[in-house]
Amino acid sequence: MQQSPIAELRARLRLPLIAAPMFLVSGVALVSAACVHGVIGAFPTVNCRTPEELDGWLREIESRTSRSSDASGVAAAPVCPNLIVHRSNMRLQDDLAVLLRHRPELVITSVGSPAPVIAPLHDAGALVLADVASLRHAERAVEAGADGLVLLTAGAGGQTGWLNPFAFVRAVRRFFAGPIVLAGGISDGVALRAAEMLGCDLAYMGTKFIATHESMADARYKAMLVESSADDVLLTSAVTGLPTSMLRPSLLAAGLDPDNLPARGAIEIGNDIDIDARAARPKRWRDVWSAGHSTSGVTDILSVAALIDRTTDEYHGGKQVF
């Protein structure tokens, strides 16, 4: 009997894990290292300044991962570009054209319906995973033809979901038998095994990959994650206009009061006449940093290889975690 595409994919992975696509964090070095060490490496295409740079990134990642495959005899894990499909992404069609030339095995769609990109991506041989934050969004993504779903749950970093992961996964499993990826709260291999028991095929790990040597994050950001815990994560709409998990210490460092934030989406938004004043305002993502509830699991800054080794040990029970 022929294996399903997701079963074939999992057979190539060291862990059923995706290094989550993170804005201004996931770059060539992080993604390549994740793939080489047996974890799916994902990144938002908008991390590249232009479609031409996106083409260059994909070529470089393909080069690095193919060299690894040749040396070890084992194919690297897939790279997984993340397309922002919201109408505000004016580069969507250009970025899509680049992906179609490179024919990735997996693509994640975010912030909108995957319907406009599913047919061309399928024609190029890609499986499409749509991220969703509600049951209705999940139903619509399935109806549109998505191959799998990324469930954004309470505790995920960045623009997050609000549903409890236990309830969300089990509710989706009532109507969808395809691949499910759990996003939110995966801080170690024990949590990853729990996600599988819950009914997930894969899971995101994001916050811990921010604090790796290969990530593009500012060194201060990485250090802040080591020093912070889940109690330092604040859910607010003030930064992006949507519910987003942000680090309290970064809000304080940017001169903002976490307990008295401006109106929804007000940070960096305004019509200052004074150019210097406008430039000095804190910028979302650049100066105000995000993290998920798994921040409590970030205890040191590691290489991607060391993080995956540690997570693999936890996953297989080599380290007892109470």
PDB file of C-alpha atoms in Angstrom:
ATOM      1  CA  MET A   1       0.000   0.000   0.000  1.00  0.00           C
ATOM      2  CA  GLN A   2       1.314   3.450  -0.905  1.00  0.00           C
ATOM      3  CA  GLN A   3       2.147   5.716   2.015  1.00  0.00           C
ATOM      4  CA  SER A   4       0.409   9.055   2.388  1.00  0.00           C
ATOM      5  CA  PRO A   5       2.588  12.084   1.571  1.00  0.00           C
ATOM      6  CA  ILE A   6       2.713  13.095   5.219  1.00  0.00           C
ATOM      7  CA  ALA A   7       3.775   9.580   6.280  1.00  0.00           C
ATOM      8  CA  GLU A   8       6.545   9.616   3.673  1.00  0.00           C
ATOM      9  CA  LEU A   9       7.613  13.010   4.934  1.00  0.00           C
ATOM     10  CA  ARG A  10       7.677  11.977   8.582  1.00  0.00           C
ATOM     11  CA  ALA A  11       9.798   8.961   7.749  1.00  0.00           C
ATOM     12  CA  ARG A  12      12.545  11.388   6.665  1.00  0.00           C
ATOM     13  CA  LEU A  13      12.430  13.473   9.854  1.00  0.00           C
ATOM     14  CA  ARG A  14      14.430  13.061  13.011  1.00  0.00           C
ATOM     15  CA  LEU A  15      11.566  14.679  14.916  1.00  0.00           C
ATOM     16  CA  PRO A  16       7.953  15.443  13.872  1.00  0.00           C
ATOM     17  CA  LEU A  17       8.805  19.112  14.199  1.00  0.00           C
ATOM     18  CA  ILE A  18       8.786  22.361  12.222  1.00  0.00           C
ATOM     19  CA  ALA A  19      11.137  25.192  13.132  1.00  0.00           C
ATOM     20  CA  ALA A  20       8.370  27.789  12.981  1.00  0.00           C
ATOM     21  CA  PRO A  21       8.423  30.600  10.405  1.00  0.00           C
ATOM     22  CA  MET A  22       9.207  33.769  12.377  1.00  0.00           C
ATOM     23  CA  PHE A  23       9.250  37.321  11.060  1.00  0.00           C
ATOM     24  CA  LEU A  24      12.758  38.854  11.068  1.00  0.00           C
ATOM     25  CA  VAL A  25      14.109  35.747  12.849  1.00  0.00           C
ATOM     26  CA  SER A  26      14.053  32.811  10.420  1.00  0.00           C
ATOM     27  CA  GLY A  27      16.795  33.131   7.819  1.00  0.00           C
ATOM     28  CA  VAL A  28      19.056  31.028   5.641  1.00  0.00           C
ATOM     29  CA  ALA A  29      21.332  29.864   8.478  1.00  0.00           C
ATOM     30  CA  LEU A  30      18.522  28.802  10.839  1.00  0.00           C
ATOM     31  CA  VAL A  31      16.411  27.131   8.146  1.00  0.00           C
ATOM     32  CA  SER A  32      19.348  25.284   6.595  1.00  0.00           C
ATOM     33  CA  ALA A  33      20.587  24.032   9.970  1.00  0.00           C
ATOM     34  CA  ALA A  34      17.115  22.800  10.919  1.00  0.00           C
ATOM     35  CA  CYS A  35      16.753  20.905   7.643  1.00  0.00           C
ATOM     36  CA  VAL A  36      20.235  19.397   7.857  1.00  0.00           C
ATOM     37  CA  HIS A  37      19.523  18.103  11.367  1.00  0.00           C
ATOM     38  CA  GLY A  38      16.197  16.478  10.539  1.00  0.00           C
ATOM     39  CA  VAL A  39      13.609  19.159  11.305  1.00  0.00           C
ATOM     40  CA  ILE A  40      11.475  21.022   8.756  1.00  0.00           C
ATOM     41  CA  GLY A  41      12.825  24.550   8.377  1.00  0.00           C
ATOM     42  CA  ALA A  42      10.222  27.242   7.713  1.00  0.00           C
ATOM     43  CA  PHE A  43      10.500  30.964   7.028  1.00  0.00           C
ATOM     44  CA  PRO A  44       8.174  33.786   5.919  1.00  0.00           C
ATOM     45  CA  THR A  45       8.934  34.818   2.349  1.00  0.00           C
ATOM     46  CA  VAL A  46       8.546  38.446   3.465  1.00  0.00           C
ATOM     47  CA  ASN A  47      11.743  38.059   5.501  1.00  0.00           C
ATOM     48  CA  CYS A  48      13.386  38.615   2.115  1.00  0.00           C
ATOM     49  CA  ARG A  49      13.370  42.218   0.959  1.00  0.00           C
ATOM     50  CA  THR A  50      12.500  41.347  -2.650  1.00  0.00           C
ATOM     51  CA  PRO A  51      11.373  38.344  -4.703  1.00  0.00           C
ATOM     52  CA  GLU A  52      14.882  38.303  -6.151  1.00  0.00           C
ATOM     53  CA  GLU A  53      16.337  37.927  -2.664  1.00  0.00           C
ATOM     54  CA  LEU A  54      13.817  35.150  -1.986  1.00  0.00           C
ATOM     55  CA  ASP A  55      15.126  33.322  -5.043  1.00  0.00           C
ATOM     56  CA  GLY A  56      18.656  33.740  -3.689  1.00  0.00           C
ATOM     57  CA  TRP A  57      17.696  32.453  -0.253  1.00  0.00           C
ATOM     58  CA  LEU A  58      16.088  29.344  -1.696  1.00  0.00           C
ATOM     59  CA  ARG A  59      19.111  28.664  -3.887  1.00  0.00           C
ATOM     60  CA  GLU A  60      21.432  28.992  -0.896  1.00  0.00           C
ATOM     61  CA  ILE A  61      19.270  26.761   1.309  1.00  0.00           C
ATOM     62  CA  GLU A  62      19.049  24.160  -1.445  1.00  0.00           C
ATOM     63  CA  SER A  63      22.825  24.263  -1.838  1.00  0.00           C
ATOM     64  CA  ARG A  64      23.514  23.861   1.879  1.00  0.00           C
ATOM     65  CA  THR A  65      20.998  21.059   2.371  1.00  0.00           C
ATOM     66  CA  SER A  66      22.013  19.146  -0.763  1.00  0.00           C
ATOM     67  CA  ARG A  67      25.667  19.158   0.349  1.00  0.00           C
ATOM     68  CA  SER A  68      24.566  17.678   3.657  1.00  0.00           C
ATOM     69  CA  SER A  69      22.532  15.006   1.888  1.00  0.00           C
ATOM     70  CA  ASP A  70      25.474  14.047  -0.314  1.00  0.00           C
ATOM     71  CA  ALA A  71      27.782  13.739   2.690  1.00  0.00           C
ATOM     72  CA  SER A  72      25.466  11.708   4.921  1.00  0.00           C
ATOM     73  CA  GLY A  73      23.532   9.710   2.359  1.00  0.00           C
ATOM     74  CA  VAL A  74      20.306  10.806   4.072  1.00  0.00           C
ATOM     75  CA  ALA A  75      18.122  13.475   2.491  1.00  0.00           C
ATOM     76  CA  ALA A  76      17.749  16.644   4.523  1.00  0.00           C
ATOM     77  CA  ALA A  77      14.330  17.588   5.844  1.00  0.00           C
ATOM     78  CA  PRO A  78      12.250  19.856   3.576  1.00  0.00           C
ATOM     79  CA  VAL A  79      12.381  23.620   3.565  1.00  0.00           C
ATOM     80  CA  CYS A  80       8.934  25.151   4.000  1.00  0.00           C
ATOM     81  CA  PRO A  81       8.316  28.717   2.786  1.00  0.00           C
ATOM     82  CA  ASN A  82       5.491  30.614   4.464  1.00  0.00           C
ATOM     83  CA  LEU A  83       3.315  32.795   2.223  1.00  0.00           C
ATOM     84  CA  ILE A  84       1.315  35.676   3.714  1.00  0.00           C
ATOM     85  CA  VAL A  85      -1.871  35.502   1.633  1.00  0.00           C
ATOM     86  CA  HIS A  86      -3.557  38.593   3.081  1.00  0.00           C
ATOM     87  CA  ARG A  87      -4.478  41.255   0.517  1.00  0.00           C
ATOM     88  CA  SER A  88      -2.012  43.655   2.157  1.00  0.00           C
ATOM     89  CA  ASN A  89       0.884  41.534   0.879  1.00  0.00           C
ATOM     90  CA  MET A  90       1.511  43.225  -2.451  1.00  0.00           C
ATOM     91  CA  ARG A  91       4.302  40.751  -3.217  1.00  0.00           C
ATOM     92  CA  LEU A  92       2.167  37.618  -2.992  1.00  0.00           C
ATOM     93  CA  GLN A  93       2.042  36.828  -6.707  1.00  0.00           C
ATOM     94  CA  ASP A  94       5.732  37.590  -7.223  1.00  0.00           C
ATOM     95  CA  ASP A  95       6.771  35.449  -4.262  1.00  0.00           C
ATOM     96  CA  LEU A  96       4.433  32.674  -5.413  1.00  0.00           C
ATOM     97  CA  ALA A  97       6.093  32.725  -8.840  1.00  0.00           C
ATOM     98  CA  VAL A  98       9.494  32.229  -7.184  1.00  0.00           C
ATOM     99  CA  LEU A  99       8.193  29.275  -5.168  1.00  0.00           C
ATOM    100  CA  LEU A 100       6.697  27.657  -8.238  1.00  0.00           C
ATOM    101  CA  ARG A 101      10.125  27.734  -9.897  1.00  0.00           C
ATOM    102  CA  HIS A 102      11.764  26.109  -6.871  1.00  0.00           C
ATOM    103  CA  ARG A 103       8.966  23.550  -6.319  1.00  0.00           C
ATOM    104  CA  PRO A 104       9.135  23.217  -2.495  1.00  0.00           C
ATOM    105  CA  GLU A 105       7.599  20.103  -0.967  1.00  0.00           C
ATOM    106  CA  LEU A 106       5.661  22.107   1.626  1.00  0.00           C
ATOM    107  CA  VAL A 107       4.230  25.625   1.816  1.00  0.00           C
ATOM    108  CA  ILE A 108       2.456  27.247   4.772  1.00  0.00           C
ATOM    109  CA  THR A 109      -0.148  29.946   4.124  1.00  0.00           C
ATOM    110  CA  SER A 110      -0.964  32.578   6.746  1.00  0.00           C
ATOM    111  CA  VAL A 111      -3.355  35.465   7.447  1.00  0.00           C
ATOM    112  CA  GLY A 112      -6.147  34.585   5.051  1.00  0.00           C
ATOM    113  CA  SER A 113      -7.696  31.936   2.845  1.00  0.00           C
ATOM    114  CA  PRO A 114      -5.263  29.655   1.014  1.00  0.00           C
ATOM    115  CA  ALA A 115      -7.729  29.289  -1.884  1.00  0.00           C
ATOM    116  CA  PRO A 116      -5.938  31.602  -4.400  1.00  0.00           C
ATOM    117  CA  VAL A 117      -2.611  29.753  -4.163  1.00  0.00           C
ATOM    118  CA  ILE A 118      -3.636  26.120  -3.680  1.00  0.00           C
ATOM    119  CA  ALA A 119      -4.059  25.133  -7.338  1.00  0.00           C
ATOM    120  CA  PRO A 120      -0.703  26.466  -8.590  1.00  0.00           C
ATOM    121  CA  LEU A 121       1.139  25.056  -5.566  1.00  0.00           C
ATOM    122  CA  HIS A 122      -0.485  21.658  -6.062  1.00  0.00           C
ATOM    123  CA  ASP A 123       0.491  21.773  -9.731  1.00  0.00           C
ATOM    124  CA  ALA A 124       4.085  22.358  -8.592  1.00  0.00           C
ATOM    125  CA  GLY A 125       3.905  19.337  -6.296  1.00  0.00           C
ATOM    126  CA  ALA A 126       3.662  21.160  -2.955  1.00  0.00           C
ATOM    127  CA  LEU A 127       1.541  20.200   0.015  1.00  0.00           C
ATOM    128  CA  VAL A 128      -0.252  23.259   1.395  1.00  0.00           C
ATOM    129  CA  LEU A 129      -0.635  23.739   5.158  1.00  0.00           C
ATOM    130  CA  ALA A 130      -2.965  26.579   6.136  1.00  0.00           C
ATOM    131  CA  ASP A 131      -2.634  28.201   9.530  1.00  0.00           C
ATOM    132  CA  VAL A 132      -5.947  28.822  11.280  1.00  0.00           C
ATOM    133  CA  ALA A 133      -7.048  30.169  14.654  1.00  0.00           C
ATOM    134  CA  SER A 134     -10.700  29.087  14.826  1.00  0.00           C
ATOM    135  CA  LEU A 135     -12.882  26.150  13.910  1.00  0.00           C
ATOM    136  CA  ARG A 136     -14.613  28.176  11.198  1.00  0.00           C
ATOM    137  CA  HIS A 137     -11.276  29.104   9.651  1.00  0.00           C
ATOM    138  CA  ALA A 138     -10.249  25.439   9.793  1.00  0.00           C
ATOM    139  CA  GLU A 139     -13.444  24.367   8.037  1.00  0.00           C
ATOM    140  CA  ARG A 140     -12.983  26.986   5.322  1.00  0.00           C
ATOM    141  CA  ALA A 141      -9.358  26.003   4.722  1.00  0.00           C
ATOM    142  CA  VAL A 142     -10.375  22.359   4.317  1.00  0.00           C
ATOM    143  CA  GLU A 143     -13.167  23.362   1.947  1.00  0.00           C
ATOM    144  CA  ALA A 144     -10.660  25.386  -0.084  1.00  0.00           C
ATOM    145  CA  GLY A 145      -8.488  22.302  -0.539  1.00  0.00           C
ATOM    146  CA  ALA A 146      -5.705  22.744   2.005  1.00  0.00           C
ATOM    147  CA  ASP A 147      -3.776  19.510   2.546  1.00  0.00           C
ATOM    148  CA  GLY A 148      -3.180  20.194   6.229  1.00  0.00           C
ATOM    149  CA  LEU A 149      -3.836  22.679   9.013  1.00  0.00           C
ATOM    150  CA  VAL A 150      -1.571  24.567  11.390  1.00  0.00           C
ATOM    151  CA  LEU A 151      -3.628  25.210  14.524  1.00  0.00           C
ATOM    152  CA  LEU A 152      -2.628  28.490  16.183  1.00  0.00           C
ATOM    153  CA  THR A 153      -3.464  28.000  19.842  1.00  0.00           C
ATOM    154  CA  ALA A 154      -3.297  30.016  23.039  1.00  0.00           C
ATOM    155  CA  GLY A 155       0.321  30.527  24.021  1.00  0.00           C
ATOM    156  CA  ALA A 156       1.831  30.716  20.548  1.00  0.00           C
ATOM    157  CA  GLY A 157       4.291  33.526  19.908  1.00  0.00           C
ATOM    158  CA  GLY A 158       3.581  36.376  17.539  1.00  0.00           C
ATOM    159  CA  GLN A 159       0.034  36.853  16.286  1.00  0.00           C
ATOM    160  CA  THR A 160      -1.544  34.013  18.176  1.00  0.00           C
ATOM    161  CA  GLY A 161      -4.683  31.979  18.592  1.00  0.00           C
ATOM    162  CA  TRP A 162      -6.911  31.945  21.634  1.00  0.00           C
ATOM    163  CA  LEU A 163      -8.296  28.394  21.821  1.00  0.00           C
ATOM    164  CA  ASN A 164      -7.027  25.787  24.249  1.00  0.00           C
ATOM    165  CA  PRO A 165      -4.876  23.317  22.267  1.00  0.00           C
ATOM    166  CA  PHE A 166      -6.549  20.235  23.762  1.00  0.00           C
ATOM    167  CA  ALA A 167     -10.019  21.435  22.802  1.00  0.00           C
ATOM    168  CA  PHE A 168      -8.935  22.828  19.409  1.00  0.00           C
ATOM    169  CA  VAL A 169      -7.157  19.698  18.183  1.00  0.00           C
ATOM    170  CA  ARG A 170      -9.903  17.334  19.282  1.00  0.00           C
ATOM    171  CA  ALA A 171     -12.623  19.515  17.740  1.00  0.00           C
ATOM    172  CA  VAL A 172     -10.785  19.661  14.396  1.00  0.00           C
ATOM    173  CA  ARG A 173     -10.211  15.912  14.444  1.00  0.00           C
ATOM    174  CA  ARG A 174     -14.007  15.448  14.425  1.00  0.00           C
ATOM    175  CA  PHE A 175     -14.164  16.633  10.804  1.00  0.00           C
ATOM    176  CA  PHE A 176     -10.596  16.482   9.438  1.00  0.00           C
ATOM    177  CA  ALA A 177      -8.435  13.383   9.089  1.00  0.00           C
ATOM    178  CA  GLY A 178      -5.516  15.084   7.324  1.00  0.00           C
ATOM    179  CA  PRO A 179      -2.259  16.436   8.716  1.00  0.00           C
ATOM    180  CA  ILE A 180      -2.500  18.683  11.767  1.00  0.00           C
ATOM    181  CA  VAL A 181       0.353  20.813  13.061  1.00  0.00           C
ATOM    182  CA  LEU A 182       0.084  22.177  16.605  1.00  0.00           C
ATOM    183  CA  ALA A 183       1.424  25.715  17.102  1.00  0.00           C
ATOM    184  CA  GLY A 184       1.777  27.040  20.624  1.00  0.00           C
ATOM    185  CA  GLY A 185       3.548  25.946  23.797  1.00  0.00           C
ATOM    186  CA  ILE A 186       5.932  23.304  22.447  1.00  0.00           C
ATOM    187  CA  SER A 187       9.003  23.846  24.591  1.00  0.00           C
ATOM    188  CA  ASP A 188      10.629  20.404  24.631  1.00  0.00           C
ATOM    189  CA  GLY A 189      10.454  16.834  23.397  1.00  0.00           C
ATOM    190  CA  VAL A 190       7.974  15.834  26.093  1.00  0.00           C
ATOM    191  CA  ALA A 191       5.486  18.426  24.841  1.00  0.00           C
ATOM    192  CA  LEU A 192       6.108  17.198  21.296  1.00  0.00           C
ATOM    193  CA  ARG A 193       5.170  13.644  22.262  1.00  0.00           C
ATOM    194  CA  ALA A 194       2.073  14.984  24.000  1.00  0.00           C
ATOM    195  CA  ALA A 195       1.059  16.755  20.788  1.00  0.00           C
ATOM    196  CA  GLU A 196       1.271  13.424  18.964  1.00  0.00           C
ATOM    197  CA  MET A 197      -0.856  11.712  21.621  1.00  0.00           C
ATOM    198  CA  LEU A 198      -3.407  14.482  21.195  1.00  0.00           C
ATOM    199  CA  GLY A 199      -3.739  13.656  17.507  1.00  0.00           C
ATOM    200  CA  CYS A 200      -1.203  15.922  15.789  1.00  0.00           C
ATOM    201  CA  ASP A 201       1.161  14.821  13.049  1.00  0.00           C
ATOM    202  CA  LEU A 202       3.680  17.617  13.556  1.00  0.00           C
ATOM    203  CA  ALA A 203       4.234  20.599  15.821  1.00  0.00           C
ATOM    204  CA  TYR A 204       5.816  24.039  15.648  1.00  0.00           C
ATOM    205  CA  MET A 205       8.690  25.042  17.870  1.00  0.00           C
ATOM    206  CA  GLY A 206       9.359  28.743  17.563  1.00  0.00           C
ATOM    207  CA  THR A 207      10.494  30.578  20.681  1.00  0.00           C
ATOM    208  CA  LYS A 208      13.377  28.223  21.454  1.00  0.00           C
ATOM    209  CA  PHE A 209      14.693  28.586  17.910  1.00  0.00           C
ATOM    210  CA  ILE A 210      14.819  32.367  18.376  1.00  0.00           C
ATOM    211  CA  ALA A 211      17.487  31.788  21.030  1.00  0.00           C
ATOM    212  CA  THR A 212      19.847  29.919  18.702  1.00  0.00           C
ATOM    213  CA  HIS A 213      23.134  31.140  17.298  1.00  0.00           C
ATOM    214  CA  GLU A 214      21.816  30.828  13.750  1.00  0.00           C
ATOM    215  CA  SER A 215      18.670  32.932  14.174  1.00  0.00           C
ATOM    216  CA  MET A 216      18.611  36.504  12.850  1.00  0.00           C
ATOM    217  CA  ALA A 217      17.314  37.826  16.190  1.00  0.00           C
ATOM    218  CA  ASP A 218      19.147  40.630  17.972  1.00  0.00           C
ATOM    219  CA  ALA A 219      21.550  39.342  20.646  1.00  0.00           C
ATOM    220  CA  ARG A 220      19.605  41.357  23.255  1.00  0.00           C
ATOM    221  CA  TYR A 221      16.426  39.578  22.214  1.00  0.00           C
ATOM    222  CA  LYS A 222      18.037  36.170  22.708  1.00  0.00           C
ATOM    223  CA  ALA A 223      19.379  37.171  26.123  1.00  0.00           C
ATOM    224  CA  MET A 224      15.959  38.494  27.135  1.00  0.00           C
ATOM    225  CA  LEU A 225      14.381  35.131  26.313  1.00  0.00           C
ATOM    226  CA  VAL A 226      16.876  33.348  28.584  1.00  0.00           C
ATOM    227  CA  GLU A 227      16.085  35.769  31.404  1.00  0.00           C
ATOM    228  CA  SER A 228      12.286  35.682  30.932  1.00  0.00           C
ATOM    229  CA  SER A 229       9.528  33.206  31.780  1.00  0.00           C
ATOM    230  CA  ALA A 230       5.964  32.602  30.681  1.00  0.00           C
ATOM    231  CA  ASP A 231       4.894  35.244  33.205  1.00  0.00           C
ATOM    232  CA  ASP A 232       6.707  37.829  31.081  1.00  0.00           C
ATOM    233  CA  VAL A 233       4.540  37.146  28.007  1.00  0.00           C
ATOM    234  CA  LEU A 234       1.722  39.641  27.497  1.00  0.00           C
ATOM    235  CA  LEU A 235      -1.172  39.173  25.070  1.00  0.00           C
ATOM    236  CA  THR A 236      -1.996  42.551  23.532  1.00  0.00           C
ATOM    237  CA  SER A 237      -3.475  44.094  20.382  1.00  0.00           C
ATOM    238  CA  ALA A 238      -1.596  47.377  20.893  1.00  0.00           C
ATOM    239  CA  VAL A 239       1.447  46.397  18.848  1.00  0.00           C
ATOM    240  CA  THR A 240       0.016  44.909  15.645  1.00  0.00           C
ATOM    241  CA  GLY A 241      -3.735  45.484  15.857  1.00  0.00           C
ATOM    242  CA  LEU A 242      -4.284  41.754  16.392  1.00  0.00           C
ATOM    243  CA  PRO A 243      -3.838  39.693  19.572  1.00  0.00           C
ATOM    244  CA  THR A 244      -0.092  39.164  19.794  1.00  0.00           C
ATOM    245  CA  SER A 245       2.146  37.572  22.429  1.00  0.00           C
ATOM    246  CA  MET A 246       4.834  40.110  23.354  1.00  0.00           C
ATOM    247  CA  LEU A 247       7.629  40.208  25.921  1.00  0.00           C
ATOM    248  CA  ARG A 248       6.940  42.625  28.783  1.00  0.00           C
ATOM    249  CA  PRO A 249      10.650  43.444  29.228  1.00  0.00           C
ATOM    250  CA  SER A 250      10.904  44.525  25.587  1.00  0.00           C
ATOM    251  CA  LEU A 251       7.915  46.826  26.007  1.00  0.00           C
ATOM    252  CA  LEU A 252       9.585  48.385  29.035  1.00  0.00           C
ATOM    253  CA  ALA A 253      12.886  48.724  27.165  1.00  0.00           C
ATOM    254  CA  ALA A 254      11.034  50.538  24.374  1.00  0.00           C
ATOM    255  CA  GLY A 255       9.696  53.081  26.887  1.00  0.00           C
ATOM    256  CA  LEU A 256       6.193  51.589  27.038  1.00  0.00           C
ATOM    257  CA  ASP A 257       4.172  50.649  30.093  1.00  0.00           C
ATOM    258  CA  PRO A 258       2.934  47.049  29.621  1.00  0.00           C
ATOM    259  CA  ASP A 259       0.027  47.754  31.961  1.00  0.00           C
ATOM    260  CA  ASN A 260      -0.989  50.971  30.197  1.00  0.00           C
ATOM    261  CA  LEU A 261      -0.484  50.413  26.480  1.00  0.00           C
ATOM    262  CA  PRO A 262      -1.881  52.715  23.780  1.00  0.00           C
ATOM    263  CA  ALA A 263      -4.946  51.933  21.707  1.00  0.00           C
ATOM    264  CA  ARG A 264      -5.137  48.910  19.458  1.00  0.00           C
ATOM    265  CA  GLY A 265      -2.348  48.938  16.873  1.00  0.00           C
ATOM    266  CA  ALA A 266      -1.192  52.403  17.958  1.00  0.00           C
ATOM    267  CA  ILE A 267       2.496  51.584  18.335  1.00  0.00           C
ATOM    268  CA  GLU A 268       4.423  52.910  15.325  1.00  0.00           C
ATOM    269  CA  ILE A 269       1.203  54.330  13.856  1.00  0.00           C
ATOM    270  CA  GLY A 270       0.677  58.063  13.565  1.00  0.00           C
ATOM    271  CA  ASN A 271       1.245  61.139  11.439  1.00  0.00           C
ATOM    272  CA  ASP A 272       4.120  62.851  13.194  1.00  0.00           C
ATOM    273  CA  ILE A 273       5.311  65.941  11.329  1.00  0.00           C
ATOM    274  CA  ASP A 274       8.659  65.742  13.124  1.00  0.00           C
ATOM    275  CA  ILE A 275      10.674  63.136  11.176  1.00  0.00           C
ATOM    276  CA  ASP A 276      13.139  62.634  14.028  1.00  0.00           C
ATOM    277  CA  ALA A 277      10.302  61.990  16.461  1.00  0.00           C
ATOM    278  CA  ARG A 278       8.714  59.508  14.095  1.00  0.00           C
ATOM    279  CA  ALA A 279      12.012  57.653  13.572  1.00  0.00           C
ATOM    280  CA  ALA A 280      12.535  57.428  17.328  1.00  0.00           C
ATOM    281  CA  ARG A 281       9.240  55.674  17.961  1.00  0.00           C
ATOM    282  CA  PRO A 282       9.531  51.992  18.892  1.00  0.00           C
ATOM    283  CA  LYS A 283       8.949  49.664  15.940  1.00  0.00           C
ATOM    284  CA  ARG A 284       6.983  46.466  16.269  1.00  0.00           C
ATOM    285  CA  TRP A 285       9.177  43.374  15.810  1.00  0.00           C
ATOM    286  CA  ARG A 286      12.375  45.510  15.582  1.00  0.00           C
ATOM    287  CA  ASP A 287      12.240  46.997  19.098  1.00  0.00           C
ATOM    288  CA  VAL A 288       9.259  45.248  20.670  1.00  0.00           C
ATOM    289  CA  TRP A 289       9.800  41.515  20.666  1.00  0.00           C
ATOM    290  CA  SER A 290       7.518  38.527  20.699  1.00  0.00           C
ATOM    291  CA  ALA A 291       7.629  35.172  22.480  1.00  0.00           C
ATOM    292  CA  GLY A 292       5.296  32.309  23.282  1.00  0.00           C
ATOM    293  CA  HIS A 293       4.491  30.672  26.595  1.00  0.00           C
ATOM    294  CA  SER A 294       7.372  28.248  25.963  1.00  0.00           C
ATOM    295  CA  THR A 295       9.706  31.098  26.993  1.00  0.00           C
ATOM    296  CA  SER A 296      10.056  29.323  30.333  1.00  0.00           C
ATOM    297  CA  GLY A 297      11.853  26.535  28.467  1.00  0.00           C
ATOM    298  CA  VAL A 298      14.572  28.841  27.117  1.00  0.00           C
ATOM    299  CA  THR A 299      17.467  28.471  29.540  1.00  0.00           C
ATOM    300  CA  ASP A 300      20.461  29.106  27.307  1.00  0.00           C
ATOM    301  CA  ILE A 301      21.484  30.079  23.787  1.00  0.00           C
ATOM    302  CA  LEU A 302      22.340  27.015  21.722  1.00  0.00           C
ATOM    303  CA  SER A 303      23.213  26.071  18.190  1.00  0.00           C
ATOM    304  CA  VAL A 304      20.330  24.657  16.153  1.00  0.00           C
ATOM    305  CA  ALA A 305      22.085  21.288  16.182  1.00  0.00           C
ATOM    306  CA  ALA A 306      22.371  21.282  19.986  1.00  0.00           C
ATOM    307  CA  LEU A 307      18.719  22.320  20.412  1.00  0.00           C
ATOM    308  CA  ILE A 308      17.553  19.507  18.136  1.00  0.00           C
ATOM    309  CA  ASP A 309      19.829  17.015  19.914  1.00  0.00           C
ATOM    310  CA  ARG A 310      18.395  18.048  23.280  1.00  0.00           C
ATOM    311  CA  THR A 311      14.812  17.913  22.017  1.00  0.00           C
ATOM    312  CA  THR A 312      15.420  14.471  20.489  1.00  0.00           C
ATOM    313  CA  ASP A 313      16.777  13.198  23.798  1.00  0.00           C
ATOM    314  CA  GLU A 314      13.689  14.524  25.613  1.00  0.00           C
ATOM    315  CA  TYR A 315      11.372  13.101  22.950  1.00  0.00           C
ATOM    316  CA  HIS A 316      12.809   9.608  23.315  1.00  0.00           C
ATOM    317  CA  GLY A 317      12.861   9.732  27.116  1.00  0.00           C
ATOM    318  CA  GLY A 318      16.611  10.094  27.549  1.00  0.00           C
ATOM    319  CA  LYS A 319      15.991  12.945  29.988  1.00  0.00           C
ATOM    320  CA  GLN A 320      13.217  12.552  32.518  1.00  0.00           C
ATOM    321  CA  VAL A 321      11.169  15.728  32.748  1.00  0.00           C
ATOM    322  CA  PHE A 322       8.688  16.075  35.627  1.00  0.00           C
TER     323      PHE A 322
END
